[in-house]
Amino acid sequence: MTAQPGNDAFVVFDHVQKSYDGQTLVVKDLNLSIGKGEFLTMLGPSGSGKTTCLMMLAGFETATHGEILLDGKNINDVPPHKRGIGMVFQNYALFPHMTVGENLSFPLEVRGMSKSEREERVTRALDMVQMGKFKNRRPAQLSGGQQQRIALARALVFDPKLVLMDEPLGALDKQLREHMQFEIKALHDRLGITVVYVTHDQGEALTMSDRIAVFNDGRIQQLAPPPSLYEQPENSFVAGFIGENNALRGTIQELQGDKALVRLTNGELIDATAVNIRERGQETTVSIRPERVEFKPELMPRDAHTIEAKVRDVVYMGDILRARLCVAGQDDFVMKYRNTLGQVKLSPGQSIRIGWHPEDARALDPV
Amino acid sequence: MSNPLDPHAAIVTEAAGLDQGGMLRTADGQPLAKALARSSRRARRRAFFLVLPLLAFVLLTFVLPIGQMLMRSVKNDGFSAYMPQLSAWFEANPDVTEPDDAAWAALAADLEASAKDRTIGIVGTRINYEIPGTRSLFTSAGRKARGGIEPPYREAMLDMDEEWGDPKLWGVMRQASDPYTANFYLAAMDRTRDEAGNIVLAPEEQRIYLHLFLRTFWLSLIITGTTFLLGFPIAHLLATLPMRQSNLLMILVLLPFWTSLLVRTTAWMVLLQQQGVVNDVFVWLGLIGDGQRLQMIYNQTGTIIAMTHILLPFMILPLYSVMRTINPSYVRAARSLGATSWTAFRRIYFPQTLPGLGAGALLVFILAVGYYITPALVGGSSGQLISNLIAMHMTQTLNWSMAAALAAMLLGGVLILYWVYDRLVGIDNLKLG
């Protein structure tokens, strides 16, 4: 992947590398271009280099190699306070010795704005996050969700073109997190700002982003909009990291264009779509989403290879049922099916035949 | 829900158990507060028994001795206990300034008895506190009185020494006949009583204490300031360096704690004296001539340098413990919001270190105010602090009442400063670690 800085590229990472100790690279050759007004999420497990990238963009870390461009200008040597980038921190970083109003006023003060203008902007920013009444409170007197809103308002109050968010919702409970996801997204749409969002929560990434960059091992594994990331993962890491995934090991038996026939470890054959497969006889991991697995013959795509499966247990989850199956000697295969009226009851020990559309089974690199 | 956007804002109120008067009651109708007090009484009693040994220890080793010592500052029965008849006469004749025959007789009788009991020295010492040089008057009178004093007593006494007729002496004896006195406090404030009993400033050459108090507080302030200036960057380094380096630095900070105070102070003598290492280096560098070696010890400079060094850890440790808890993202946030590193430090970082700074400053100041060994060794005459004078009264002049009065004033001064600190900064903001 190479970044192609087009006209709308607002932030560009050009062959950026980062090492802390001179021995290992935390970020290995990062190329990424972010469009103006885009909501880009950097998603990955901890230690994957995503936060380091954000910190380099904010100016708190220097790139060991490569260039970072903001609005066409190299910002490698620009100190953080001159970059004009708003940032929301993981722990909110609201100044504890200042009131909410003073917190919001701080970026305006250091920019030398007049008192009346500061007042006006602070009020506007607080109203934007529906926190107008809390101007004279201290951060410690606010709940986690309220602090989150204030942190957001503070990052936006000086009208930055780019806002960075470093796992901003990590400390909130599930319900509030989902609500704040919605709010942040709405603010992004309304203000037209560019957002770079770092998280390790894939659900968060899928809900909010225009595009997601999946990080692992200091590299971007895949950069794509949420649907294609989920439905068309390009390698086993992405398939396993985003959503629930079944991984079946096998070797390529036949290969015709992107159609592949895979022989599983127990000798059974299945259809799959070849993604990063080069030749016959290659080892592969076939990735299938649990909700794309079928077990009723009438729903099975025509000509699909079906294989034998043994039900181990079924978990009732309300809207869906989740069956754990033993398939091709692997007993961690999961199938999800809708909880409809008159749904077939599966019981442990039962043998069924399962199958899927070949497009839903993606033959990827071996794990 | 008042705020549909934030479930946290919703407060569930429990209305159950509220009676008409608004008082909360338990299920069986007892007032809730009473039930709560009863249920926690057992735990409280157990907790009290657990701290009882410590309480007894503190009471026995701290409160009692200090109380007794402070008592001495207002009570001294060195005269009244051994001169009972004269004391009785003073009490019976509160307005008579001129001693009559009965007074002279009482004095002679008391002197005779006191001389036989060998307590005349104590009596003399007590009066000597007020009028220096009078102890020998009593002891020599005691020697002569052992053979018995014949009336007329007035003439007999004056025959021994003209000074017995001095009205000032009689005034002092009258004051000393009451075991309770504020005179030691007056003396500690460089005040004295004239013959009529009015409080006046002591003669110029005897005014030492106020000056010394001022010097003690002033030097302590300077030492607090220097420990702050030196300790702040070190504490910051300690809090921000990677673990391995900061551990090493921490050992260097704590090293003085593991070295004897005397060794450290003596080391400063070696370094700072006129033929010492520092002066040698200055001369070698050509900064000063051999004849202009600096006097850096046995004066205030020596006291300041040595005490700054000794008290530095008390500033660094509270500062460090506070700085360690300051998340680096605060400064980062300030920087990302457009603040220069200086502004971020001044507006964001420094204010958050105030609890540690307050604790460190208070600790260093209070320790400095009462410091004794170091100024005694390196202070010379100009670097002596009030504690050195207290020690002198304890060990040399044996005027424990004076020592107690000075110590009580020092304690009072520190308490006042503590109160001021509480009003300005707030004791709740104090963080010792």
PDB file of N, CA and C in Angstrom, chain B residues 321-350:
ATOM      1  N   SER B 321       6.054  12.299  45.326  1.00  0.00           N
ATOM      2  CA  SER B 321       4.872  11.441  45.417  1.00  0.00           C
ATOM      3  C   SER B 321       3.673  12.106  44.761  1.00  0.00           C
ATOM      4  N   VAL B 322       3.628  13.430  44.775  1.00  0.00           N
ATOM      5  CA  VAL B 322       2.529  14.113  44.099  1.00  0.00           C
ATOM      6  C   VAL B 322       2.755  14.135  42.588  1.00  0.00           C
ATOM      7  N   MET B 323       3.997  14.430  42.203  1.00  0.00           N
ATOM      8  CA  MET B 323       4.289  14.526  40.767  1.00  0.00           C
ATOM      9  C   MET B 323       4.062  13.192  40.065  1.00  0.00           C
ATOM     10  N   ARG B 324       4.346  12.101  40.788  1.00  0.00           N
ATOM     11  CA  ARG B 324       4.189  10.794  40.163  1.00  0.00           C
ATOM     12  C   ARG B 324       2.736  10.537  39.780  1.00  0.00           C
ATOM     13  N   THR B 325       1.813  11.142  40.524  1.00  0.00           N
ATOM     14  CA  THR B 325       0.403  10.897  40.240  1.00  0.00           C
ATOM     15  C   THR B 325      -0.144  11.837  39.163  1.00  0.00           C
ATOM     16  N   ILE B 326       0.653  12.822  38.761  1.00  0.00           N
ATOM     17  CA  ILE B 326       0.170  13.748  37.730  1.00  0.00           C
ATOM     18  C   ILE B 326       0.345  13.079  36.376  1.00  0.00           C
ATOM     19  N   ASN B 327      -0.759  12.801  35.741  1.00  0.00           N
ATOM     20  CA  ASN B 327      -0.721  12.119  34.463  1.00  0.00           C
ATOM     21  C   ASN B 327      -0.043  13.010  33.423  1.00  0.00           C
ATOM     22  N   PRO B 328       0.942  12.468  32.682  1.00  0.00           N
ATOM     23  CA  PRO B 328       1.613  13.305  31.671  1.00  0.00           C
ATOM     24  C   PRO B 328       0.651  13.815  30.603  1.00  0.00           C
ATOM     25  N   SER B 329      -0.532  13.207  30.529  1.00  0.00           N
ATOM     26  CA  SER B 329      -1.454  13.670  29.488  1.00  0.00           C
ATOM     27  C   SER B 329      -1.984  15.069  29.772  1.00  0.00           C
ATOM     28  N   TYR B 330      -1.894  15.542  31.026  1.00  0.00           N
ATOM     29  CA  TYR B 330      -2.328  16.924  31.301  1.00  0.00           C
ATOM     30  C   TYR B 330      -1.477  17.918  30.539  1.00  0.00           C
ATOM     31  N   VAL B 331      -0.160  17.719  30.634  1.00  0.00           N
ATOM     32  CA  VAL B 331       0.732  18.640  29.935  1.00  0.00           C
ATOM     33  C   VAL B 331       0.580  18.466  28.428  1.00  0.00           C
ATOM     34  N   ARG B 332       0.411  17.225  28.020  1.00  0.00           N
ATOM     35  CA  ARG B 332       0.206  16.984  26.591  1.00  0.00           C
ATOM     36  C   ARG B 332      -1.060  17.677  26.111  1.00  0.00           C
ATOM     37  N   ALA B 333      -2.108  17.546  26.911  1.00  0.00           N
ATOM     38  CA  ALA B 333      -3.369  18.184  26.543  1.00  0.00           C
ATOM     39  C   ALA B 333      -3.166  19.685  26.408  1.00  0.00           C
ATOM     40  N   ALA B 334      -2.450  20.269  27.374  1.00  0.00           N
ATOM     41  CA  ALA B 334      -2.211  21.710  27.329  1.00  0.00           C
ATOM     42  C   ALA B 334      -1.441  22.075  26.063  1.00  0.00           C
ATOM     43  N   ARG B 335      -0.429  21.254  25.733  1.00  0.00           N
ATOM     44  CA  ARG B 335       0.364  21.528  24.541  1.00  0.00           C
ATOM     45  C   ARG B 335      -0.498  21.416  23.291  1.00  0.00           C
ATOM     46  N   SER B 336      -1.333  20.397  23.242  1.00  0.00           N
ATOM     47  CA  SER B 336      -2.149  20.222  22.045  1.00  0.00           C
ATOM     48  C   SER B 336      -3.177  21.342  21.934  1.00  0.00           C
ATOM     49  N   LEU B 337      -3.523  21.950  23.073  1.00  0.00           N
ATOM     50  CA  LEU B 337      -4.486  23.047  23.042  1.00  0.00           C
ATOM     51  C   LEU B 337      -3.821  24.364  22.684  1.00  0.00           C
ATOM     52  N   GLY B 338      -2.503  24.332  22.482  1.00  0.00           N
ATOM     53  CA  GLY B 338      -1.833  25.525  21.976  1.00  0.00           C
ATOM     54  C   GLY B 338      -0.917  26.216  22.962  1.00  0.00           C
ATOM     55  N   ALA B 339      -0.657  25.593  24.118  1.00  0.00           N
ATOM     56  CA  ALA B 339       0.197  26.245  25.102  1.00  0.00           C
ATOM     57  C   ALA B 339       1.661  25.901  24.841  1.00  0.00           C
ATOM     58  N   THR B 340       2.531  26.897  24.997  1.00  0.00           N
ATOM     59  CA  THR B 340       3.966  26.618  24.914  1.00  0.00           C
ATOM     60  C   THR B 340       4.338  25.780  26.127  1.00  0.00           C
ATOM     61  N   SER B 341       5.531  25.198  26.101  1.00  0.00           N
ATOM     62  CA  SER B 341       5.880  24.318  27.208  1.00  0.00           C
ATOM     63  C   SER B 341       5.951  25.098  28.519  1.00  0.00           C
ATOM     64  N   TRP B 342       6.371  26.376  28.456  1.00  0.00           N
ATOM     65  CA  TRP B 342       6.428  27.190  29.675  1.00  0.00           C
ATOM     66  C   TRP B 342       5.035  27.440  30.211  1.00  0.00           C
ATOM     67  N   THR B 343       4.102  27.807  29.324  1.00  0.00           N
ATOM     68  CA  THR B 343       2.726  28.048  29.762  1.00  0.00           C
ATOM     69  C   THR B 343       2.114  26.771  30.327  1.00  0.00           C
ATOM     70  N   ALA B 344       2.372  25.657  29.664  1.00  0.00           N
ATOM     71  CA  ALA B 344       1.831  24.387  30.148  1.00  0.00           C
ATOM     72  C   ALA B 344       2.358  24.088  31.541  1.00  0.00           C
ATOM     73  N   PHE B 345       3.640  24.391  31.760  1.00  0.00           N
ATOM     74  CA  PHE B 345       4.211  24.170  33.089  1.00  0.00           C
ATOM     75  C   PHE B 345       3.565  25.095  34.108  1.00  0.00           C
ATOM     76  N   ARG B 346       3.509  26.356  33.772  1.00  0.00           N
ATOM     77  CA  ARG B 346       3.062  27.361  34.729  1.00  0.00           C
ATOM     78  C   ARG B 346       1.572  27.224  35.056  1.00  0.00           C
ATOM     79  N   ARG B 347       0.789  26.971  34.039  1.00  0.00           N
ATOM     80  CA  ARG B 347      -0.665  26.975  34.251  1.00  0.00           C
ATOM     81  C   ARG B 347      -1.221  25.607  34.606  1.00  0.00           C
ATOM     82  N   ILE B 348      -0.568  24.553  34.128  1.00  0.00           N
ATOM     83  CA  ILE B 348      -1.157  23.218  34.293  1.00  0.00           C
ATOM     84  C   ILE B 348      -0.352  22.353  35.255  1.00  0.00           C
ATOM     85  N   TYR B 349       0.951  22.253  35.030  1.00  0.00           N
ATOM     86  CA  TYR B 349       1.735  21.308  35.827  1.00  0.00           C
ATOM     87  C   TYR B 349       1.980  21.827  37.238  1.00  0.00           C
ATOM     88  N   PHE B 350       2.513  23.057  37.311  1.00  0.00           N
ATOM     89  CA  PHE B 350       2.889  23.591  38.619  1.00  0.00           C
ATOM     90  C   PHE B 350       1.715  23.640  39.610  1.00  0.00           C
TER      91      PHE B 350
END
